[in-house]
Amino acid sequence: MSVTALKTSKAFPDLSRVPAVDEVGVSERVARFQTRSIKKASKVEALKMILSMIDLTTLEGQDTPGKVRHLCQKAIHLHDALPDLPHVAAVCVYPTMVGVAKQALEGHDINIASVATAFPSGMSSLDVKLDDARMAVDAGANEIDMVISRGAFLAGEYGYVFDEITAVKEACGDAHLKVILETGELGTLDRVRRASVLAMHAGADFIKTSTGKIQPAATMQVTLVMLQAIKDYYYQTGRMVGMKPAGGISKAKLAVHYLVMLRETLGMAWMTPEWFRFGASSLANDVLMQLMKQSTGVYQSSDYFSKD
Amino acid sequence: MATPENKLAFDGGWEYDPAPEGVEHIRAKKRYGLYIGGKFVAAEKGRTFDTINPATEEKLARVAQASELDVDKAVKAARKAYTGPWGRMKASERGKYIFRIARIMQERAREFAAIESLDGGKPIRESRDVDVPLAAAHFFYYAGWADKLEYAFPGRKAKSLGVAGQVIPWNFPLLMAAWKLAPALACGNTAVLKPAETTPLTALKLAEVIADADLPPGVVNIITGAGDTGAAIVNHPGVDKVAFTGSTGVGRIIQKALAGTNKKYTLELGGKAANIIFADAAIDQAVEGIVNGIFFNQGHVCCAGSRLFVQEAVAEEVIQKLKDRMETLIVGDPLDKNTDIGAINSSMQLEKIQSYLEIGQQEGGTMHQSSCSVPETGYWCRPTIFTGVSQSNRVVQEEIFGPVLAIQTFRTFDEALSKANNTPYGLSGGVWTDKGAKIFKMTQSVRAGVVWANTFNKFDPSSPFGGYKESGVGREGGLHGLDAYVKLGV
Amino acid sequence: MAAADKAKQRLAVAKTYKIYIDGKFPRTESGRYFTLEDGKGTVIANICRSSRKDFRNSVVAARKAQRAWANASAYLRGQILYRIAEMLEGRSEQFVAELVLQGNTQRHAQKEVEASIDRLIYYAGWADKYQQVFSAVNPVASSHFNFSVLEPMGVISIIAPDDSGLIGIVSNIAPAMVGGNTCVVLASEQQPLCAVSFAEVLHASDVPAGVVNILTGLRSELTEQFASHMDVNAIAFCDGSRKVAATVQDLAADNIKRVISRRRMDWLSDQTANPYLIRDTQEVKTTWHPIGT
């Protein structure tokens, strides 16, 4: 099948060709990424890159317009004491908060991502999910973070999951679609790999690990498996798919290890906010503290960095 | 698969700054004598040689060169300790000394790691995470055996042999010293150990540990020198047991030299391991296994997975992924924490590897090397693979002992197996498949002493290691490793 | 004996002692022989003086048979060894007579044959147990399942003790074969008869062709062949001078052959029957596999 045919026809993938994943081998590879020692200029560069890749997120039942406006303010003013900082890639909110965010980010080149499709469980009808996505897009979201139906996936109803993703993708229109696998509920890396393949073939622009509501959320292990799936898909189709680990990445050091992993798995082309995101709420401040430490040589306190 | 249009790029963006391991904490001397009878002494004839840093070609230290006279002194010191305090000591007390060695090594782990990388060229990541911790663990493991030998040999009484003469190679200098000394001591023997002439320093540091652990003088004697010193140990009539790790060529000479003596011997020799990748394998982990198999320690590994067999259905994919992975391997300063592949151990070894690169190409193989740069001074070899080669090629048959992989494809299980076994060697092997039954069939059928299934190049003190066929005689490590250092009586 | 008496008596049929290669009983391809005499100088039999070519053919047969024999179940190997013992028991009178003919006392011969039968039973019982005694699951620090098991070395050349007609050869063949090895054996030069008859017992006991090959001949001619052959994995030799031992190891080193010296052992003693003799011709194989999902 030609590359273009695959891109447009959304052919259901041959899942029997999805390679097996060995959990221990994955962990060994991850451990090796973690031995990389990133110092000096390369560290500063990495920290800034991380900031630029953050989807600054608030996904609470208690979210209010006030809270979302604070978050957007933070997205614009990460830490004005440090010059030459990039801004985050996006803010990520519930559909009902998209309008607030849009207003707050007016005039800034920051994307608005919204979770949708009965986030976080995905336990609703397709119609409701599509309406959910359309509502977010209509309110101004240009990125939609959908969840897959894990129950259906675990029951082996891959066709259902596939069709659901293609339908949401269509509902998104021009908005970028990030497909959340909720890897913490998939149980094995084999399933993570399989779900990644399914999502990419169904049209995902990004694949994303987690909602942040289930533990474990993002791990380097599942992220590596997803990056490797992206690589295979790219080699097979020529289409780049982005990656977003989300949940549980709150320390700069860990985020740097993710970048190392990205660099050594997919290479330079993916090392931009266009193709890699961190879904996180408290990562930004830890990165900022590290940057401040790099610039001043003094270890920092969170008291000096605005919460949002 | 990768085409010129969709090739992944692994350079031209964010790079890692140098992250050198500090060496200011190291306590290394500029001159070392021979460690005999609990003291560092000069060689009888006063001869010395230099050990250099293969990454910079700078001299690190001048060490004594032991002659037959020194070997004789060392063997006598070992005998005296054997018939004296060590032989008479309660086994449990012996064990406590060995535990003590393990502990001191752990305390000085960073220093050992840095010196190992300086002297031998291996990346600090490996000396820090593999060599040194495994060496300490080896002493810790065997220490516990000292007073439990009666449980290791059912129905038999294990007795010590006497003086063990031990000759070790330059690829894992400290670890091999541990592999040799720990079981020898646990079984109640004393030892004369000779490290390789290009990597004597960590063994000499180990001598300091042994002195600090207060072992009775002469229990462990560490003497430095080249091949003739090794020969003098092997041939000394006062030696009861010879343990050698090195090339099959030298192993053969030793086995012949010991003919007609009653000396017990163990030999850990060369290898040319097959690493077999089936189409149903976890491909990405298999690629990592290939990398660990051949590029670990610059390929200076007797059990290296130097012959890769890939099932045809996935050959293109595996080779492409391997090439991608090779692009991310960092070759350079062994002391840099990010270095994956350090310096080739010596100019002699580099010449040997380079000659094989030429041979491989002359024989019609297609050579591919990673595109990384290497330093100007020092001895370096970029990670290298050969495709388009077959069993009849020398790069497939002969042990290169460098970061050079020969790749062949296969169609069926039987084809892979017969080619895997089509070698005089039999040290190790690897098999990658997601199917359990196939794993057992292959691991049972490969004629090799260590078989890694869905993994490669793993080592543990409790795990016996050693070869079939021309890869050696006997096992080191684990319960089975005790056998080399005892005689069994009723 | 008077000619008239001879005419009346039935003439005994003398046995031709042949060698045993690949489940067949050929004469040596060389056509050579040596005579075996009793104490009084009477010729007992013409014995095949096997050649290096006979040895080579034996190794080929042993190599061909080895994998299938190693893959036979331990239970089956044990049963076959037990069967050999049964067959030997049934023919014990013949073996006693041959031992006596070769100069042993009746009492000693009786004892040696009984010990040989019992030794076979002893090793038959080990077939499915030595692996359990000598294997190990190794508690490695990483997330891997790691175990070490014994595997047969392969083809073993055995130079049986010269001073024993039966128990020596039985005591060396049994531990090698019970462990899945195949072997080529040089029989006692002084007392070769029982070795050949033992081959007939093996042949009648469901031992697959090539698993045991027995040659008769001169040690002076064959020892070096046994030691040097590149397709032999180990050599066990039971006597010979220190000089012979040196030669054996020297030649064995050409392919790093395992050298098992069993000189000066009292084969009649139960002390020489133990599983460590099985282990002598076993390699230790260690297998690693990750533990994960």
Coordinates of N, CA and C in Angstrom, one line a residue, chain B residues 155-310:
Chain B
G155 N 27.8 -36.1 49.2 CA 28.5 -37.4 49.3 C 30.0 -37.3 49.2
R156 N 30.5 -36.1 49.1 CA 32.0 -35.9 48.9 C 32.5 -34.9 49.9
K157 N 33.8 -35.0 50.2 CA 34.4 -34.0 51.0 C 35.3 -33.2 50.1
A158 N 35.1 -31.9 50.1 CA 35.8 -31.0 49.3 C 37.1 -30.5 50.0
K159 N 38.2 -30.8 49.4 CA 39.5 -30.3 50.0 C 40.2 -29.3 49.1
S160 N 40.9 -28.4 49.7 CA 41.5 -27.4 48.9 C 42.7 -28.0 48.1
L161 N 43.1 -27.3 47.1 CA 44.2 -27.9 46.3 C 45.6 -27.4 46.7
G162 N 45.7 -26.2 47.2 CA 47.0 -25.7 47.5 C 47.2 -24.3 46.9
V163 N 48.2 -24.2 46.1 CA 48.5 -22.9 45.5 C 47.9 -22.8 44.1
A164 N 47.1 -21.8 43.9 CA 46.5 -21.6 42.5 C 47.3 -20.5 41.8
G165 N 47.7 -20.8 40.6 CA 48.3 -19.9 39.7 C 47.3 -19.3 38.7
Q166 N 47.2 -18.0 38.7 CA 46.0 -17.4 37.9 C 46.5 -16.4 37.0
V167 N 46.1 -16.5 35.7 CA 46.5 -15.5 34.7 C 45.3 -15.0 34.1
I168 N 45.2 -13.7 34.1 CA 43.9 -13.0 33.6 C 44.1 -12.0 32.5
P169 N 43.1 -11.8 31.7 CA 43.2 -10.9 30.6 C 43.0 -9.4 30.9
W170 N 43.0 -8.6 29.8 CA 43.0 -7.2 30.0 C 41.6 -6.6 29.7
N171 N 40.6 -7.5 29.4 CA 39.3 -6.9 29.0 C 38.4 -6.6 30.3
F172 N 38.5 -7.4 31.3 CA 37.8 -7.1 32.6 C 38.8 -7.3 33.7
P173 N 39.8 -6.4 33.8 CA 40.9 -6.6 34.7 C 40.5 -6.9 36.2
L174 N 39.7 -6.1 36.7 CA 39.4 -6.3 38.2 C 38.4 -7.4 38.3
L175 N 37.4 -7.5 37.4 CA 36.4 -8.5 37.5 C 37.0 -9.9 37.4
M176 N 37.9 -10.0 36.4 CA 38.5 -11.3 36.3 C 39.4 -11.7 37.5
A177 N 40.0 -10.7 38.1 CA 40.8 -11.0 39.3 C 39.8 -11.5 40.4
A178 N 38.6 -10.9 40.5 CA 37.7 -11.4 41.4 C 37.2 -12.8 41.1
W179 N 36.9 -13.0 39.8 CA 36.4 -14.3 39.4 C 37.4 -15.4 39.8
K180 N 38.7 -15.0 39.8 CA 39.8 -16.0 40.1 C 40.0 -16.2 41.6
L181 N 40.1 -15.0 42.2 CA 40.6 -15.1 43.6 C 39.5 -15.5 44.5
A182 N 38.2 -15.0 44.3 CA 37.2 -15.3 45.3 C 36.9 -16.8 45.5
P183 N 36.7 -17.6 44.5 CA 36.5 -19.0 44.7 C 37.7 -19.7 45.2
A184 N 38.9 -19.3 44.7 CA 40.1 -19.9 45.2 C 40.3 -19.8 46.7
L185 N 40.1 -18.6 47.2 CA 40.2 -18.3 48.6 C 39.1 -19.0 49.4
A186 N 37.9 -18.9 48.9 CA 36.8 -19.5 49.6 C 37.0 -21.0 49.8
C187 N 37.6 -21.7 48.9 CA 37.9 -23.1 49.0 C 39.2 -23.4 49.7
G188 N 39.8 -22.4 50.3 CA 41.0 -22.6 51.1 C 42.3 -22.6 50.5
N189 N 42.4 -22.2 49.2 CA 43.6 -22.1 48.5 C 44.3 -20.8 48.7
T190 N 45.6 -20.7 48.4 CA 46.2 -19.4 48.3 C 46.5 -19.2 46.8
A191 N 46.9 -18.0 46.4 CA 47.0 -17.7 45.0 C 48.1 -16.8 44.6
V192 N 48.6 -17.0 43.4 CA 49.5 -16.1 42.7 C 48.8 -15.7 41.5
L193 N 48.5 -14.4 41.4 CA 47.7 -13.9 40.3 C 48.5 -12.9 39.4
K194 N 48.4 -13.1 38.1 CA 49.0 -12.1 37.2 C 48.0 -11.4 36.4
P195 N 47.9 -10.1 36.5 CA 47.0 -9.3 35.6 C 47.7 -9.2 34.3
A196 N 47.0 -8.8 33.3 CA 47.6 -8.5 31.9 C 48.5 -7.3 32.0
E197 N 49.5 -7.3 31.1 CA 50.5 -6.3 31.1 C 49.9 -4.9 30.7
T198 N 48.8 -4.9 30.0 CA 48.3 -3.5 29.6 C 47.4 -3.0 30.7
T199 N 46.9 -3.8 31.6 CA 45.9 -3.4 32.6 C 46.3 -3.9 34.0
P200 N 47.4 -3.5 34.5 CA 47.8 -4.1 35.9 C 47.2 -3.3 37.0
L201 N 46.7 -2.1 36.8 CA 46.6 -1.2 38.0 C 45.5 -1.6 39.0
T202 N 44.3 -2.0 38.5 CA 43.3 -2.3 39.4 C 43.6 -3.6 40.2
A203 N 44.3 -4.5 39.6 CA 44.8 -5.7 40.4 C 45.7 -5.2 41.5
L204 N 46.5 -4.2 41.2 CA 47.5 -3.8 42.2 C 46.7 -3.0 43.3
K205 N 45.7 -2.3 42.9 CA 44.8 -1.6 43.9 C 44.1 -2.7 44.7
L206 N 43.8 -3.8 44.1 CA 43.1 -4.9 44.8 C 44.1 -5.4 45.9
A207 N 45.4 -5.5 45.5 CA 46.4 -5.9 46.4 C 46.4 -5.0 47.7
E208 N 46.2 -3.7 47.5 CA 46.1 -2.8 48.6 C 44.9 -3.1 49.5
V209 N 43.8 -3.4 48.8 CA 42.6 -3.8 49.6 C 42.9 -5.0 50.4
I210 N 43.5 -6.0 49.8 CA 43.8 -7.3 50.5 C 44.7 -7.0 51.6
A211 N 45.7 -6.1 51.4 CA 46.5 -5.8 52.6 C 45.7 -5.1 53.7
D212 N 44.9 -4.2 53.3 CA 44.0 -3.4 54.3 C 43.1 -4.4 55.0
A213 N 42.6 -5.4 54.3 CA 41.7 -6.4 54.9 C 42.5 -7.3 55.8
D214 N 43.8 -7.1 55.8 CA 44.7 -7.8 56.8 C 44.7 -9.3 56.6
L215 N 44.6 -9.7 55.3 CA 44.8 -11.2 55.0 C 46.2 -11.6 55.4
P216 N 46.4 -12.8 55.9 CA 47.7 -13.2 56.2 C 48.7 -13.1 55.0
P217 N 49.9 -12.7 55.2 CA 50.8 -12.5 54.1 C 50.9 -13.7 53.3
G218 N 50.9 -13.5 52.0 CA 51.2 -14.7 51.1 C 49.9 -15.4 50.6
V219 N 48.8 -15.1 51.2 CA 47.5 -15.7 50.8 C 47.2 -15.3 49.4
V220 N 47.4 -14.0 49.1 CA 47.2 -13.5 47.7 C 48.5 -12.8 47.3
N221 N 49.0 -13.2 46.2 CA 50.2 -12.6 45.7 C 49.9 -12.1 44.3
I222 N 50.2 -10.8 44.0 CA 49.8 -10.3 42.7 C 51.1 -9.8 42.1
I223 N 51.4 -10.4 41.0 CA 52.7 -10.1 40.3 C 52.4 -9.7 38.9
T224 N 53.1 -8.7 38.4 CA 52.9 -8.1 37.1 C 53.9 -8.6 36.1
G225 N 53.5 -8.6 34.9 CA 54.5 -9.0 33.8 C 53.7 -9.4 32.6
A226 N 54.5 -9.9 31.6 CA 53.8 -10.2 30.3 C 53.7 -11.8 30.2
G227 N 53.6 -12.2 29.0 CA 53.4 -13.7 28.7 C 54.4 -14.6 29.4
D228 N 55.7 -14.2 29.4 CA 56.7 -15.1 30.0 C 56.5 -15.2 31.5
T229 N 56.0 -14.2 32.1 CA 55.7 -14.2 33.6 C 54.5 -15.2 33.8
G230 N 53.5 -15.1 32.9 CA 52.4 -16.1 33.0 C 52.9 -17.5 32.8
A231 N 53.8 -17.7 31.8 CA 54.3 -19.0 31.6 C 55.0 -19.6 32.8
A232 N 55.7 -18.7 33.4 CA 56.5 -19.1 34.6 C 55.6 -19.5 35.7
I233 N 54.4 -18.9 35.8 CA 53.4 -19.3 36.9 C 52.9 -20.7 36.5
V234 N 52.5 -20.8 35.2 CA 51.8 -22.0 34.8 C 52.8 -23.2 35.0
N235 N 54.1 -23.0 34.7 CA 55.0 -24.1 34.7 C 55.7 -24.3 36.1
H236 N 55.4 -23.5 37.0 CA 56.1 -23.6 38.3 C 55.6 -24.9 39.0
P237 N 56.5 -25.7 39.4 CA 56.1 -27.0 40.0 C 55.4 -26.9 41.3
G238 N 55.5 -25.7 42.0 CA 54.8 -25.5 43.2 C 53.4 -25.1 43.1
V239 N 52.9 -25.0 41.8 CA 51.5 -24.5 41.6 C 50.7 -25.8 41.5
D240 N 49.6 -25.9 42.2 CA 48.7 -27.0 42.2 C 47.6 -26.9 41.2
K241 N 47.3 -25.7 40.9 CA 46.1 -25.4 40.0 C 46.4 -24.2 39.1
V242 N 46.0 -24.3 37.9 CA 46.2 -23.2 37.0 C 44.8 -22.7 36.5
A243 N 44.6 -21.4 36.6 CA 43.3 -20.9 36.1 C 43.7 -19.8 35.1
F244 N 43.2 -19.9 33.9 CA 43.6 -19.0 32.8 C 42.4 -18.5 32.1
T245 N 42.4 -17.2 31.8 CA 41.4 -16.6 30.9 C 42.1 -15.8 29.9
G246 N 41.8 -16.2 28.6 CA 42.5 -15.5 27.5 C 42.2 -16.2 26.2
S247 N 43.1 -16.1 25.3 CA 42.8 -16.6 24.0 C 42.9 -18.2 23.9
T248 N 42.2 -18.7 23.0 CA 42.2 -20.2 22.8 C 43.7 -20.6 22.4
G249 N 44.4 -19.8 21.7 CA 45.8 -20.2 21.3 C 46.6 -20.4 22.6
V250 N 46.6 -19.4 23.5 CA 47.4 -19.6 24.7 C 46.8 -20.7 25.6
G251 N 45.5 -20.8 25.6 CA 44.9 -21.9 26.4 C 45.4 -23.2 26.0
R252 N 45.5 -23.4 24.7 CA 46.0 -24.7 24.1 C 47.4 -24.9 24.6
I253 N 48.3 -23.9 24.5 CA 49.6 -24.0 25.0 C 49.7 -24.4 26.4
I254 N 48.8 -23.8 27.2 CA 48.8 -24.1 28.7 C 48.4 -25.6 28.9
Q255 N 47.3 -26.0 28.2 CA 46.9 -27.4 28.4 C 48.0 -28.3 28.0
K256 N 48.7 -28.0 27.0 CA 49.8 -28.9 26.6 C 51.0 -28.8 27.6
A257 N 51.2 -27.6 28.1 CA 52.3 -27.4 29.1 C 52.0 -28.2 30.4
L258 N 50.7 -28.3 30.7 CA 50.4 -29.0 31.9 C 50.3 -30.5 31.8
A259 N 50.4 -31.0 30.5 CA 50.3 -32.4 30.2 C 51.4 -33.2 31.0
G260 N 51.0 -34.2 31.7 CA 51.9 -35.0 32.5 C 52.1 -34.5 33.9
T261 N 51.5 -33.4 34.2 CA 51.6 -32.9 35.6 C 50.2 -33.3 36.2
N262 N 50.1 -33.2 37.5 CA 48.9 -33.4 38.2 C 48.1 -32.1 38.4
K263 N 48.5 -31.1 37.8 CA 47.9 -29.8 38.1 C 46.5 -29.7 37.5
K264 N 45.6 -29.3 38.3 CA 44.2 -29.1 37.8 C 44.2 -27.8 37.1
Y265 N 43.3 -27.7 36.1 CA 43.3 -26.4 35.3 C 41.9 -26.1 34.9
T266 N 41.6 -24.8 34.8 CA 40.4 -24.3 34.2 C 40.8 -23.3 33.1
L267 N 40.2 -23.3 32.0 CA 40.5 -22.4 30.9 C 39.2 -21.7 30.5
E268 N 39.3 -20.3 30.4 CA 38.2 -19.6 29.8 C 38.8 -18.9 28.6
L269 N 38.3 -19.4 27.4 CA 39.0 -19.0 26.2 C 38.1 -18.2 25.3
G270 N 38.4 -18.3 24.0 CA 37.8 -17.4 23.0 C 36.3 -17.8 22.7
G271 N 35.7 -17.0 21.9 CA 34.4 -17.3 21.5 C 34.0 -16.6 20.2
K272 N 32.9 -17.0 19.6 CA 32.4 -16.4 18.4 C 30.9 -16.7 18.4
A273 N 30.2 -16.0 19.4 CA 28.9 -16.4 19.7 C 27.9 -16.0 18.6
A274 N 26.9 -16.9 18.4 CA 25.8 -16.6 17.6 C 24.7 -15.9 18.4
N275 N 24.2 -14.8 17.8 CA 23.0 -14.2 18.4 C 21.9 -14.3 17.4
I276 N 20.9 -15.0 17.7 CA 19.9 -15.4 16.7 C 18.6 -14.6 16.9
I277 N 18.2 -13.9 15.9 CA 16.9 -13.1 16.0 C 15.8 -13.7 15.1
F278 N 14.8 -14.2 15.7 CA 13.7 -14.7 15.0 C 12.7 -13.6 14.7
A279 N 11.9 -13.8 13.6 CA 11.0 -12.8 13.2 C 10.0 -12.4 14.2
D280 N 9.7 -13.4 15.1 CA 8.6 -13.1 16.1 C 9.2 -12.5 17.4
A281 N 10.5 -12.1 17.3 CA 11.1 -11.5 18.5 C 10.6 -10.1 18.9
A282 N 10.8 -9.7 20.1 CA 10.6 -8.3 20.5 C 11.7 -7.5 19.8
I283 N 11.4 -7.0 18.6 CA 12.5 -6.5 17.8 C 13.3 -5.4 18.4
D284 N 12.6 -4.4 19.0 CA 13.4 -3.3 19.5 C 14.3 -3.7 20.7
Q285 N 13.8 -4.6 21.5 CA 14.7 -5.1 22.6 C 15.8 -6.0 22.0
A286 N 15.5 -6.7 20.9 CA 16.5 -7.5 20.3 C 17.6 -6.7 19.7
V287 N 17.2 -5.5 19.1 CA 18.3 -4.6 18.6 C 19.2 -4.1 19.8
E288 N 18.6 -3.8 20.9 CA 19.3 -3.4 22.0 C 20.2 -4.6 22.5
G289 N 19.7 -5.8 22.4 CA 20.5 -7.0 22.8 C 21.7 -7.1 21.8
I290 N 21.5 -6.8 20.6 CA 22.6 -6.9 19.6 C 23.7 -5.9 20.0
V291 N 23.2 -4.7 20.3 CA 24.2 -3.7 20.7 C 24.9 -4.1 22.0
N292 N 24.2 -4.5 23.0 CA 24.9 -5.0 24.2 C 25.8 -6.2 23.9
G293 N 25.4 -7.0 22.9 CA 26.1 -8.2 22.6 C 27.5 -7.9 22.0
I294 N 27.5 -6.9 21.1 CA 28.8 -6.7 20.4 C 29.5 -5.4 20.8
F295 N 28.8 -4.4 21.2 CA 29.5 -3.1 21.5 C 29.8 -2.9 23.0
F296 N 29.3 -3.8 23.8 CA 29.7 -3.8 25.3 C 31.2 -3.9 25.4
N297 N 31.9 -3.0 26.2 CA 33.3 -3.1 26.4 C 34.1 -3.1 25.1
Q298 N 33.7 -2.3 24.1 CA 34.4 -2.2 22.8 C 34.4 -3.5 22.1
G299 N 33.6 -4.5 22.5 CA 33.6 -5.8 21.8 C 34.8 -6.6 22.4
H300 N 35.5 -6.1 23.4 CA 36.5 -6.9 24.0 C 35.9 -7.9 25.0
V301 N 35.1 -8.8 24.5 CA 34.4 -9.7 25.4 C 34.4 -11.1 24.7
C302 N 34.9 -12.1 25.5 CA 35.0 -13.4 24.9 C 33.7 -14.0 24.5
C303 N 32.6 -13.6 25.2 CA 31.3 -14.1 25.0 C 30.5 -13.1 24.1
A304 N 31.1 -12.2 23.5 CA 30.4 -11.2 22.6 C 29.6 -11.9 21.6
G305 N 28.4 -11.3 21.3 CA 27.5 -11.8 20.2 C 28.0 -11.3 18.9
S306 N 29.1 -11.9 18.4 CA 29.8 -11.3 17.3 C 29.3 -11.9 15.9
R307 N 28.5 -12.9 16.0 CA 27.8 -13.4 14.8 C 26.3 -13.2 14.9
L308 N 25.8 -12.3 14.1 CA 24.3 -12.1 14.2 C 23.6 -12.9 13.1
F309 N 22.6 -13.6 13.5 CA 21.8 -14.3 12.6 C 20.4 -13.7 12.7
V310 N 19.9 -13.1 11.6 CA 18.5 -12.5 11.6 C 17.6 -13.2 10.6

